[in-house]
XYZ file of C-alpha atoms in Angstrom:
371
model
C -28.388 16.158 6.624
C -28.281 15.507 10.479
C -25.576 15.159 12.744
C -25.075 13.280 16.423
C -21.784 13.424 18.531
C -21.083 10.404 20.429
C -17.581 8.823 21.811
C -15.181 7.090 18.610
C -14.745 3.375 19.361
C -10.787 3.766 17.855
C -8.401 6.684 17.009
C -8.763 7.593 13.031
C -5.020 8.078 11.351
C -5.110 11.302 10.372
C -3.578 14.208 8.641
C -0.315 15.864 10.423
C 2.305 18.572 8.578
C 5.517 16.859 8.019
C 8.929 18.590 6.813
C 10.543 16.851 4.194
C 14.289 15.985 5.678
C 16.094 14.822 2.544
C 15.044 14.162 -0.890
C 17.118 10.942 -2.448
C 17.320 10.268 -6.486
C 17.164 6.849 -6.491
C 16.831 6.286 -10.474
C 16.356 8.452 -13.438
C 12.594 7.961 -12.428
C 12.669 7.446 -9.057
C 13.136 9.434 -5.575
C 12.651 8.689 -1.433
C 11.631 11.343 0.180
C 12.272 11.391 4.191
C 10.129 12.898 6.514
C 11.212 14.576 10.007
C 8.927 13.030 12.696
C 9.005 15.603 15.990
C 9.236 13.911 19.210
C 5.662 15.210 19.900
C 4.483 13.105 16.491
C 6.788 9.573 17.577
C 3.889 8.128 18.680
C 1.255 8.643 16.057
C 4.078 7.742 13.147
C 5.110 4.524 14.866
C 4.664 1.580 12.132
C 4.426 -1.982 11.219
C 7.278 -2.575 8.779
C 4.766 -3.163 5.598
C 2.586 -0.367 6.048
C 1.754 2.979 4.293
C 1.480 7.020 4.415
C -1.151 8.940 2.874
C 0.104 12.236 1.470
C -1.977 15.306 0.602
C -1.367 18.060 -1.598
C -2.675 20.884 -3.607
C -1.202 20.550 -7.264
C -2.384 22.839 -9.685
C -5.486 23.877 -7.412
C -6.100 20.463 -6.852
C -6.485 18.431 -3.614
C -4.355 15.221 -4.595
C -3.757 12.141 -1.988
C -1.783 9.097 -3.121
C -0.218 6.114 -0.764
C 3.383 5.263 -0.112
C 4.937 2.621 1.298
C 6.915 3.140 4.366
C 10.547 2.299 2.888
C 12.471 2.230 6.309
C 12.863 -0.696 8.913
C 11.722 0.081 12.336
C 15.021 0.562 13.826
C 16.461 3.242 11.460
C 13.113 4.843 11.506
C 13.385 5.421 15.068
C 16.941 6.203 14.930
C 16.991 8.994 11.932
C 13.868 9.864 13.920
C 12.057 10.019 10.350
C 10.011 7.844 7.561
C 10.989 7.393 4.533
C 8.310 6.436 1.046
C 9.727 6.065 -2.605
C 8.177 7.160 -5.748
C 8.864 6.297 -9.030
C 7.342 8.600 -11.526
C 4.231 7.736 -13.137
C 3.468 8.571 -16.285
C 0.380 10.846 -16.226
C 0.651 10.728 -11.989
C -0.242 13.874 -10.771
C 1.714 13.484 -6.956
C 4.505 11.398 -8.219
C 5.644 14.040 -11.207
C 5.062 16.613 -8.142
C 7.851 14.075 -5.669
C 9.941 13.918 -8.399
C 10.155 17.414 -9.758
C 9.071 19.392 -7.121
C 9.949 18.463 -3.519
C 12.515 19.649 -1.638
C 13.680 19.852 1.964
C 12.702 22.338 4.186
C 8.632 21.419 2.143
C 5.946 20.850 4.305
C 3.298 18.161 3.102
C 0.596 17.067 4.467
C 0.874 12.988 5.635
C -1.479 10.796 7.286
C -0.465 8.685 10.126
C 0.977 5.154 9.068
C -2.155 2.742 7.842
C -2.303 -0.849 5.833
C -2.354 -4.511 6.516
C 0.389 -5.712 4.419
C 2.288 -6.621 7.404
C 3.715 -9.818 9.219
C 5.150 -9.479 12.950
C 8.317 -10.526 13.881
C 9.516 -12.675 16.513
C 13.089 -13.178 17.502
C 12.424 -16.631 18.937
C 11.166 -17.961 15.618
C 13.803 -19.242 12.424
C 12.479 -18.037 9.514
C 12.742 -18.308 6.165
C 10.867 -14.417 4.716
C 10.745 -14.841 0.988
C 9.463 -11.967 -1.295
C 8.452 -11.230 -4.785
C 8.435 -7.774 -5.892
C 8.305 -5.658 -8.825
C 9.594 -2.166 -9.749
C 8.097 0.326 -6.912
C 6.893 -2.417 -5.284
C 10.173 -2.871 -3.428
C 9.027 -0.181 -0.979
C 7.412 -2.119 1.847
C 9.397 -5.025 1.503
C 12.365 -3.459 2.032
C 11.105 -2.241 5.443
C 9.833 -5.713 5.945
C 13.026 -7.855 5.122
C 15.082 -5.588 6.553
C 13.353 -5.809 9.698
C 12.973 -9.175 9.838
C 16.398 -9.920 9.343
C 16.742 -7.025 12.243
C 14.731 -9.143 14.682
C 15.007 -12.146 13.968
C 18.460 -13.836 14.447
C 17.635 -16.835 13.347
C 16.045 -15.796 10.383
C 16.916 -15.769 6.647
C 15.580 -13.959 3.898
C 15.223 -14.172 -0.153
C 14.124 -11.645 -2.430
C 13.349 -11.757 -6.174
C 13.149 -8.588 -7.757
C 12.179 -8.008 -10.590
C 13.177 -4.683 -12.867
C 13.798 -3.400 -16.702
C 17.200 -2.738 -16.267
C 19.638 -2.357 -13.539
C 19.414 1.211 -13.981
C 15.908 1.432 -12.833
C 16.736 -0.765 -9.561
C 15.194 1.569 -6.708
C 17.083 1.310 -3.377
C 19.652 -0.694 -5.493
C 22.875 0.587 -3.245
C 20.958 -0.356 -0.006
C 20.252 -3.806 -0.743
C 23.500 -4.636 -1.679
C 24.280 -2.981 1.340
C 21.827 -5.471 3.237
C 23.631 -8.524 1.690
C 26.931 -7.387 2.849
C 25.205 -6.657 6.514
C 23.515 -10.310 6.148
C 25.989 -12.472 4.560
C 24.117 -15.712 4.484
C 21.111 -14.768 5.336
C 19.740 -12.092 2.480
C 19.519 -14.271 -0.817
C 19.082 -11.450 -3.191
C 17.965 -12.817 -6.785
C 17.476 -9.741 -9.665
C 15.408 -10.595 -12.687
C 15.510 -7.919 -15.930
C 13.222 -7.849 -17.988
C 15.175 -5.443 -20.955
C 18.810 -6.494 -19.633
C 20.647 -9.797 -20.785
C 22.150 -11.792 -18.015
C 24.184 -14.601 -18.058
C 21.616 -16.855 -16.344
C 18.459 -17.602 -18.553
C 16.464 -18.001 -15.557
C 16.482 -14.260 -14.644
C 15.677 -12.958 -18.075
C 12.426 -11.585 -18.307
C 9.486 -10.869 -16.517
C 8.148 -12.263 -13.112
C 5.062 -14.337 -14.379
C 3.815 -18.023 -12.831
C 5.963 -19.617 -15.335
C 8.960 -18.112 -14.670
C 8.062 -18.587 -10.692
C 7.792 -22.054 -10.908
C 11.124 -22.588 -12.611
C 12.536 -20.442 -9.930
C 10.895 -22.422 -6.986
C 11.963 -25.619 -8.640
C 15.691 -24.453 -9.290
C 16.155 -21.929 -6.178
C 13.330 -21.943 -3.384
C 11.826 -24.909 -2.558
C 8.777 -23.821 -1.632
C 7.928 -25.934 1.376
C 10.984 -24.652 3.183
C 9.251 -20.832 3.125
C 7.363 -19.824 5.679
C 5.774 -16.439 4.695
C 5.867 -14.915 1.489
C 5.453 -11.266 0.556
C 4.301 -9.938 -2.753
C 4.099 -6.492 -3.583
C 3.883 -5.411 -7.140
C 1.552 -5.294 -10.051
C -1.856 -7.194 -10.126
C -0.749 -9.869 -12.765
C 2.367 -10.757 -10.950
C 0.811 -10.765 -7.666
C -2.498 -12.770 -8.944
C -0.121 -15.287 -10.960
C 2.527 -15.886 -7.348
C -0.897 -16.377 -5.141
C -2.332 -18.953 -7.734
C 0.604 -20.587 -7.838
C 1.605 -20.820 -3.931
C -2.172 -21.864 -3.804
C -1.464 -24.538 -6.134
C 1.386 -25.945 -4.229
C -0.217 -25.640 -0.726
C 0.442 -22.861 0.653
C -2.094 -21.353 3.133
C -3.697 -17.494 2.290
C -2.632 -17.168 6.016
C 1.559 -17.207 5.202
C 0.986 -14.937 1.630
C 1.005 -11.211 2.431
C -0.039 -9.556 -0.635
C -0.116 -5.803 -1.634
C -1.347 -5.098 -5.040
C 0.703 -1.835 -6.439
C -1.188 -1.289 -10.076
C -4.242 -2.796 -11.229
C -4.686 -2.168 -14.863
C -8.483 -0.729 -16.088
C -10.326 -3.526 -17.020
C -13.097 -3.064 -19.376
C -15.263 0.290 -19.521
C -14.054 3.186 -17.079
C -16.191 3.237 -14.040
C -19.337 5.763 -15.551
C -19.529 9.327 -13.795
C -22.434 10.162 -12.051
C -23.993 13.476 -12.037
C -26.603 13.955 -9.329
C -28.488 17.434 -9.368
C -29.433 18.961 -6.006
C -32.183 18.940 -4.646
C -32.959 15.154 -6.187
C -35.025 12.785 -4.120
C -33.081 10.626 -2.400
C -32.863 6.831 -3.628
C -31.119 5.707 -0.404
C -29.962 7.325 2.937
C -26.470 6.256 3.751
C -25.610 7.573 7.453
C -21.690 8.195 8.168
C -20.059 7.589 11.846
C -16.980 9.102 11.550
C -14.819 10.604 14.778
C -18.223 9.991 16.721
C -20.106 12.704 14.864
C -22.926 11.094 12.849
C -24.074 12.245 9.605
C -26.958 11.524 7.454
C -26.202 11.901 3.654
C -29.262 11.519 1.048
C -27.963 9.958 -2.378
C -30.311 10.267 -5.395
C -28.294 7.774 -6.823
C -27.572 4.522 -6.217
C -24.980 4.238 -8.930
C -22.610 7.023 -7.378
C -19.878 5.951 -4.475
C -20.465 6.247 -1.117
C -17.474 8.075 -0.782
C -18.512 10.629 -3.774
C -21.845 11.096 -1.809
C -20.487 11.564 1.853
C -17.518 14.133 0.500
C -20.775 16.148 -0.134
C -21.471 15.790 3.623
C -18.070 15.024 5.279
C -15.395 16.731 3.158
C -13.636 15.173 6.369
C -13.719 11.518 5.571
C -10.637 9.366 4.799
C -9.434 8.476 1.023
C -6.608 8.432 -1.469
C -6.501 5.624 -4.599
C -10.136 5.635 -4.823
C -9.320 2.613 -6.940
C -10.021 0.225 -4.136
C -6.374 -0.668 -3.692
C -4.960 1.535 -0.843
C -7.952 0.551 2.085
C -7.730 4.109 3.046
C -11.528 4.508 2.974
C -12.232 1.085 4.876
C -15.182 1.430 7.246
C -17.677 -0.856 8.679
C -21.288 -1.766 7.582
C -23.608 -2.180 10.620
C -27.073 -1.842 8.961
C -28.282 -2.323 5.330
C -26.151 -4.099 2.151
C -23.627 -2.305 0.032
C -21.531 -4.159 -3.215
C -18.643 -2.854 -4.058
C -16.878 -2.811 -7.582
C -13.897 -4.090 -6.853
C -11.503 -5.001 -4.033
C -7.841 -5.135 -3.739
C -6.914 -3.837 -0.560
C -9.537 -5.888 1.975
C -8.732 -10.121 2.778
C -12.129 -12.547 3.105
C -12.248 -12.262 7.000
C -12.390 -8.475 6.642
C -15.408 -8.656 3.989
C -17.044 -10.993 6.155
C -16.989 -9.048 8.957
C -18.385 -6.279 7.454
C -15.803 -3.985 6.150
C -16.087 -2.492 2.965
C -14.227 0.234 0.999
C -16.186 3.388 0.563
C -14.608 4.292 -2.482
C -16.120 1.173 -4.125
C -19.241 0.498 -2.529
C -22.994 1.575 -3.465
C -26.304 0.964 -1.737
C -28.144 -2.045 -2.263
C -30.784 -1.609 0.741
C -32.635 2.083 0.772
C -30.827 2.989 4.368
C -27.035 1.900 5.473
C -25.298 2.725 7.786
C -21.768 3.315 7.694
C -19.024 3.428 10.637
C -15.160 4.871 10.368
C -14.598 4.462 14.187
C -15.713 0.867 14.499
């Protein structure tokens, strides 16, 4: 291992202690938990409405990070001089049993300065029409970024369908009826339940492309949108981008945030490199212009896994390739990754990758976090 200091091209996000404010049941399952941001902090925890935190704890002896929507609109973020995320318990989830069960105000936790691309500016010259598809937790960011559209943008409207088991498990129900009474006429609010009998047929069940296109066809015409938002699991999301794509809709008006991917076939193998191995590829790490080279006798084993060895330092959370977290830039060798569902085509082709998914294909890359 080597190291070199030289001058960061950009400011990494990084870690800051936070006191939790207020902890809010919002369900059975679900709570938002509200940060105090100090004045000395505004700066750094200024957001696009859309984006994410990265919290870090120590459960059980272990160092856990997980990603949470920002669940505020800029304005009250500012005002309550806070954020705010939401998590709904998952089952097996390590941090979100821990939100649920253990947090309190007056806690300190660990939270990484707002990151993500899931995020469309406003404009209050423009007349919009903001509708978005969402699903369970996946309400999060688009409540910051309806809400602040319809904030900054006069002219604007906006139409969310939701989709839930019951009305009991509606996160942040009493605050968007709150936004329809604060938007009469312009918040369309349309609830779909999945284990809940309503009177209309059409919002029985669960959000899939079928039920979408009956919806468009009945409710939202879909040429009269002009920029979607879906945030939610990776069917629903994959079957509302197939279909927009099928009726015309450019990738450039579809802001997508994938909230659950389900395991497809076998697990991703663990790889179990001895020290002291010869090195199958040299992968070297720019990260807050100190640059590290890290030897890898494997091929087969992350990038991330191998530069953690090097660089406890370096930025991660899902390490599921859905959060971007771990996004850096390749600027010499090839990598592949696994899978991506945090990083759009122009990214890719400009060379970013997510360390948590990609592997060495040449015998020397290098890697850079401050590009």
């Amino acid at each position: 291992m080597t190291a070199l200091i030289s001058t960061p091209a950009r400011t990494r996000p990084r870690f800051h202690t936070l006191t939790v404010s207020h902890v809010q049941q919002l369900t059975d399952e679900a709570v938002a938990i509200s940060f105090a941001v100090p004045d000395d902090l505004a700066s750094v925890f200024e957001f696009a409405p859309g984006q994410h935190l990265t919290l870090r704890a120590t459960i059980d002896g272990e160092d856990v990070r997980r990603s949470y929507s920002i669940c505020l609109s800029r304005s009250e973020a500012l005002l309550r001089k806070e954020v705010r995320v939401g998590s709904a318990r998952v089952p097996g989830g390590v941090m979100s049993t821990w939100l649920n069960e253990k947090v309190k105000p007056g806690d300190e936790i660990e939270v990484m300065s707002p990151l993500g691309a899931f995020t469309c500016p406003t404009d209050p010259g423009l007349s919009r029409h903001h509708v978005a598809i969402a699903a369970g937790s996946g309400i999060t960011p688009v409540l910051s970024l309806l809400a602040s559209a319809l904030e900054d943008e006069p002219s604007s409207r906006a139409t969310l369908i939701f989709g839930n088991r019951r009305t009991d498990s509606i996160m942040f129900l009493e605050e968007l009826e709150d936004l329809k009474n604060a938007y009469a006429g312009r918040f369309h609010l349309i609830n779909v339940l999945s284990r809940e009998p309503q009177e209309v047929e059409l919002f029985n069940g669960r959000i899939d492309k079928e039920r979408l296109e009956r919806l468009f066809g009945a409710l939202i015409p879909v040429d009269a949108v002009d920029e979607w938002y879906l945030c939610g699991p990776f069917g629903m999301v994959e079957g509302a981008r197939e279909l927009l794509r099928d009726n015309g809709v450019g990738d450039s008006h579809v802001h997508h945030e994938v909230f659950h991917v389900d395991e497809v076939g076998q697990p991703a193998p663990v790889i179990v490199t001895e020290p002291g191995a010869p090195a199958e590829a040299v992968v070297t790490i720019n990260l807050d212009g100190r640059s590290t080279e890290v030897e890898m006798p494997s091929k087969a084993e992350s990038i991330l896994d191998a530069t953690l060895r090097e660089r406890p330092d370096a930025p991660f959370s899902c390490t599921g390739g859905v959060c971007g977290t771990c996004r850096a830039r390749v600027v010499q060798g090839e990598v592949r990754m696994d899978r991506n569902y945090a990083l759009e085509p122009e990214e890719i082709a400009a060379g970013i990758v997510l360390a948590c998914q990609a592997h060495p294909v040449t015998d020397t890359v290098t890697l850079d976090y401050d590009a």
